[in-house]
């Protein structure tokens, strides 16, 4: 709910395997449901730019989470050698179109500059041991200029492991102010260890 023009930042924090990426998928689907409820389904599908530190990590864990959701019944179809996918509703109507970007690919960084979306999703922004380098705050500043899909509420989605105390997400209000984006509403969700298994 709330103003359609209000830009919001949604944080989803949790340990590995607790369902952060799956929650991100359904977060985007919830926005699509709101658009449909408002009678604006012609604006769909929602375009979602999913960014990770490397293309290899996107394939290894992020795309794998999407494939697990598909195996559990989500109506997801992959395209373009798994560089993007679409989430459909039960009738086959496209709700969300996810585009995957790796920051280690210069061509993808260039594509991001001209990209238009409703949701900017920075996946695994905090480093996880040796598996991920994380994502710098500058990527947020670059990507937020892409949030301009007409007729769709703009969102920034951050999914991450518990960050080190000096990580930029720990002072997100200050980070946004430094990037000139201090008028954004922030909502944070923390998945506690074992919460996923307790629910499912």
CSV table of C-alpha atoms in Angstrom, one decimal:
chain,number,residue,atom,x,y,z
A,1,UNK,CA,0.0,0.0,0.0
A,2,UNK,CA,1.0,3.6,0.0
A,3,UNK,CA,1.7,6.2,-2.8
A,4,UNK,CA,2.5,4.6,-6.1
A,5,UNK,CA,5.3,7.1,-6.7
A,6,UNK,CA,7.1,6.2,-3.4
A,7,UNK,CA,10.4,4.6,-3.9
A,8,UNK,CA,11.1,1.9,-1.3
A,9,UNK,CA,14.1,-0.1,-0.3
A,10,UNK,CA,13.5,-3.6,1.0
A,11,UNK,CA,16.3,-5.4,2.9
A,12,UNK,CA,16.2,-9.2,3.3
A,13,UNK,CA,18.9,-10.5,5.6
A,14,UNK,CA,19.6,-14.2,6.5
A,15,UNK,CA,22.2,-16.9,6.5
A,16,UNK,CA,22.8,-19.1,3.5
A,17,UNK,CA,20.0,-21.4,2.6
A,18,UNK,CA,17.3,-19.5,4.6
A,19,UNK,CA,15.3,-18.5,1.6
A,20,UNK,CA,16.4,-14.9,0.8
A,21,UNK,CA,16.3,-15.4,-3.0
A,22,UNK,CA,13.0,-17.2,-2.9
A,23,UNK,CA,11.6,-14.3,-0.8
A,24,UNK,CA,12.9,-11.9,-3.3
A,25,UNK,CA,11.1,-13.6,-6.2
A,26,UNK,CA,7.8,-13.5,-4.3
A,27,UNK,CA,8.4,-9.9,-3.2
A,28,UNK,CA,8.4,-9.0,-6.9
A,29,UNK,CA,5.3,-11.1,-7.5
A,30,UNK,CA,3.6,-9.2,-4.7
A,31,UNK,CA,4.2,-5.9,-6.6
A,32,UNK,CA,2.7,-7.5,-9.7
A,33,UNK,CA,-0.4,-8.5,-7.7
A,34,UNK,CA,-0.8,-4.9,-6.5
A,35,UNK,CA,-0.5,-3.6,-10.1
A,36,UNK,CA,-3.2,-6.1,-11.1
A,37,UNK,CA,-5.4,-5.1,-8.2
A,38,UNK,CA,-5.1,-1.5,-9.2
A,39,UNK,CA,-6.4,-2.3,-12.6
A,40,UNK,CA,-3.1,-1.7,-14.4
A,41,UNK,CA,-2.2,-5.1,-15.6
A,42,UNK,CA,-1.3,-3.7,-19.0
A,43,UNK,CA,1.9,-2.3,-17.4
A,44,UNK,CA,3.1,-5.8,-16.7
A,45,UNK,CA,5.4,-7.7,-16.7
A,46,UNK,CA,7.5,-6.0,-14.0
A,47,UNK,CA,11.1,-5.7,-15.2
A,48,UNK,CA,13.6,-6.7,-12.5
A,49,UNK,CA,17.3,-6.1,-12.8
A,50,UNK,CA,19.1,-8.8,-10.7
A,51,UNK,CA,22.7,-7.9,-10.0
A,52,UNK,CA,25.5,-10.0,-8.4
A,53,UNK,CA,29.2,-9.6,-8.1
A,54,UNK,CA,30.0,-12.1,-10.8
A,55,UNK,CA,28.1,-13.9,-13.6
A,56,UNK,CA,29.5,-17.2,-12.3
A,57,UNK,CA,27.9,-16.6,-8.9
A,58,UNK,CA,24.6,-15.8,-10.5
A,59,UNK,CA,24.6,-19.1,-12.3
A,60,UNK,CA,25.9,-21.1,-9.3
A,61,UNK,CA,23.4,-19.9,-6.7
A,62,UNK,CA,20.9,-17.2,-7.9
A,63,UNK,CA,19.7,-19.0,-11.0
A,64,UNK,CA,19.8,-22.3,-9.1
A,65,UNK,CA,17.4,-20.8,-6.5
A,66,UNK,CA,15.1,-19.8,-9.4
A,67,UNK,CA,15.3,-23.3,-10.7
A,68,UNK,CA,14.4,-24.7,-7.3
A,69,UNK,CA,11.4,-22.5,-7.2
A,70,UNK,CA,10.4,-23.7,-10.6
A,71,UNK,CA,10.8,-27.3,-9.5
A,72,UNK,CA,8.4,-26.6,-6.6
A,73,UNK,CA,5.7,-25.3,-8.9
A,74,UNK,CA,6.5,-21.7,-9.7
A,75,UNK,CA,5.7,-21.0,-13.4
A,76,UNK,CA,9.1,-19.8,-14.4
A,77,UNK,CA,10.6,-20.0,-17.9
A,78,UNK,CA,14.3,-19.3,-18.8
A,79,UNK,CA,15.5,-17.5,-21.9
A,80,UNK,CA,18.7,-16.3,-23.5
A,81,UNK,CA,20.9,-19.0,-22.1
A,82,UNK,CA,19.6,-18.3,-18.6
A,83,UNK,CA,20.4,-14.6,-18.8
A,84,UNK,CA,16.8,-13.8,-18.0
A,85,UNK,CA,13.5,-15.5,-17.0
A,86,UNK,CA,9.8,-14.8,-16.7
A,87,UNK,CA,7.5,-15.6,-13.8
A,88,UNK,CA,3.9,-16.3,-15.0
A,89,UNK,CA,0.7,-16.6,-13.1
A,90,UNK,CA,-1.4,-19.8,-13.2
A,91,UNK,CA,-3.0,-18.8,-16.5
A,92,UNK,CA,0.3,-18.0,-18.2
A,93,UNK,CA,0.1,-14.3,-17.9
A,94,UNK,CA,3.6,-12.8,-17.4
A,95,UNK,CA,4.0,-11.1,-14.0
A,96,UNK,CA,7.8,-10.5,-13.7
A,97,UNK,CA,10.7,-10.5,-16.1
A,98,UNK,CA,14.0,-11.0,-14.4
A,99,UNK,CA,17.2,-9.9,-16.1
A,100,UNK,CA,20.5,-11.2,-14.6
A,101,UNK,CA,23.7,-9.0,-14.6
A,102,UNK,CA,27.2,-9.9,-13.4
A,103,UNK,CA,29.3,-6.9,-12.4
A,104,UNK,CA,32.5,-8.7,-13.6
A,105,UNK,CA,31.2,-8.5,-17.2
A,106,UNK,CA,31.9,-5.1,-18.8
A,107,UNK,CA,29.3,-5.6,-21.5
A,108,UNK,CA,26.6,-6.2,-18.8
A,109,UNK,CA,27.7,-3.2,-16.9
A,110,UNK,CA,27.2,-1.1,-20.1
A,111,UNK,CA,23.8,-2.7,-20.7
A,112,UNK,CA,22.8,-1.8,-17.1
A,113,UNK,CA,23.3,1.9,-17.8
A,114,UNK,CA,20.6,2.0,-20.5
A,115,UNK,CA,18.4,-0.5,-18.7
A,116,UNK,CA,14.9,0.4,-17.5
A,117,UNK,CA,13.2,-1.5,-14.7
A,118,UNK,CA,10.8,-1.2,-11.8
A,119,UNK,CA,12.9,-3.3,-9.3
A,120,UNK,CA,16.6,-3.1,-8.8
A,121,UNK,CA,17.7,-6.3,-7.0
A,122,UNK,CA,21.2,-6.4,-5.6
A,123,UNK,CA,21.7,-10.0,-4.7
A,124,UNK,CA,24.3,-11.0,-2.0
A,125,UNK,CA,25.6,-7.5,-1.4
A,126,UNK,CA,27.6,-8.6,1.7
A,127,UNK,CA,30.5,-11.0,1.2
A,128,UNK,CA,30.1,-14.6,2.2
A,129,UNK,CA,33.4,-16.2,3.2
A,130,UNK,CA,35.2,-17.0,-0.1
A,131,UNK,CA,32.0,-17.5,-2.2
A,132,UNK,CA,31.3,-13.8,-2.9
A,133,UNK,CA,33.0,-10.5,-3.0
A,134,UNK,CA,29.8,-8.6,-2.3
A,135,UNK,CA,28.6,-5.6,-4.2
A,136,UNK,CA,29.9,-2.0,-3.7
A,137,UNK,CA,27.6,0.8,-2.8
A,138,UNK,CA,28.5,2.5,-6.1
A,139,UNK,CA,26.4,-0.3,-7.9
A,140,UNK,CA,23.4,0.9,-6.0
A,141,UNK,CA,24.0,4.5,-7.2
A,142,UNK,CA,24.4,3.3,-10.8
A,143,UNK,CA,21.5,1.0,-10.8
A,144,UNK,CA,18.9,3.2,-9.1
A,145,UNK,CA,18.9,5.4,-12.2
A,146,UNK,CA,17.4,2.4,-14.1
A,147,UNK,CA,14.3,2.4,-11.9
A,148,UNK,CA,11.8,4.1,-14.2
A,149,UNK,CA,9.4,1.6,-15.6
A,150,UNK,CA,6.2,3.4,-16.3
A,151,UNK,CA,3.2,2.5,-14.2
A,152,UNK,CA,5.0,0.3,-11.7
A,153,UNK,CA,6.0,1.3,-8.1
A,154,UNK,CA,9.8,1.5,-7.9
A,155,UNK,CA,11.7,-0.8,-5.5
A,156,UNK,CA,15.2,-1.5,-4.5
A,157,UNK,CA,15.6,-5.0,-3.2
A,158,UNK,CA,18.7,-6.0,-1.2
A,159,UNK,CA,19.3,-9.7,-0.2
A,160,UNK,CA,22.3,-10.5,1.8
A,161,UNK,CA,24.1,-12.6,4.4
A,162,UNK,CA,24.7,-11.1,7.9
A,163,UNK,CA,27.2,-8.4,7.0
A,164,UNK,CA,30.4,-7.4,8.7
A,165,UNK,CA,29.9,-4.3,10.9
A,166,UNK,CA,31.8,-2.0,8.5
A,167,UNK,CA,29.6,-2.9,5.5
A,168,UNK,CA,27.8,-0.1,3.8
A,169,UNK,CA,24.4,-1.7,4.4
A,170,UNK,CA,24.8,-1.3,8.1
A,171,UNK,CA,24.6,2.5,7.7
A,172,UNK,CA,22.1,2.4,4.8
A,173,UNK,CA,20.5,5.7,5.7
A,174,UNK,CA,23.9,7.4,5.5
A,175,UNK,CA,24.7,5.5,2.3
A,176,UNK,CA,21.5,6.7,0.6
A,177,UNK,CA,22.1,10.2,1.7
A,178,UNK,CA,25.6,10.2,0.2
A,179,UNK,CA,24.1,8.9,-3.0
A,180,UNK,CA,21.4,11.7,-3.0
A,181,UNK,CA,18.6,9.2,-2.3
A,182,UNK,CA,17.6,10.0,1.3
A,183,UNK,CA,13.8,10.2,0.6
A,184,UNK,CA,13.4,6.4,0.3
A,185,UNK,CA,11.3,4.4,2.6
A,186,UNK,CA,13.2,1.5,4.1
A,187,UNK,CA,11.8,-1.8,5.3
A,188,UNK,CA,14.0,-4.6,6.7
A,189,UNK,CA,13.3,-8.3,7.3
A,190,UNK,CA,15.8,-10.6,9.1
A,191,UNK,CA,15.5,-14.4,8.7
A,192,UNK,CA,16.8,-16.0,11.9
A,193,UNK,CA,18.9,-19.3,11.5
A,194,UNK,CA,16.5,-22.2,11.3
A,195,UNK,CA,13.4,-20.1,10.5
A,196,UNK,CA,13.0,-21.7,7.1
A,197,UNK,CA,13.0,-25.3,8.4
A,198,UNK,CA,10.7,-24.2,11.3
A,199,UNK,CA,8.1,-23.0,8.8
A,200,UNK,CA,8.5,-25.6,6.1
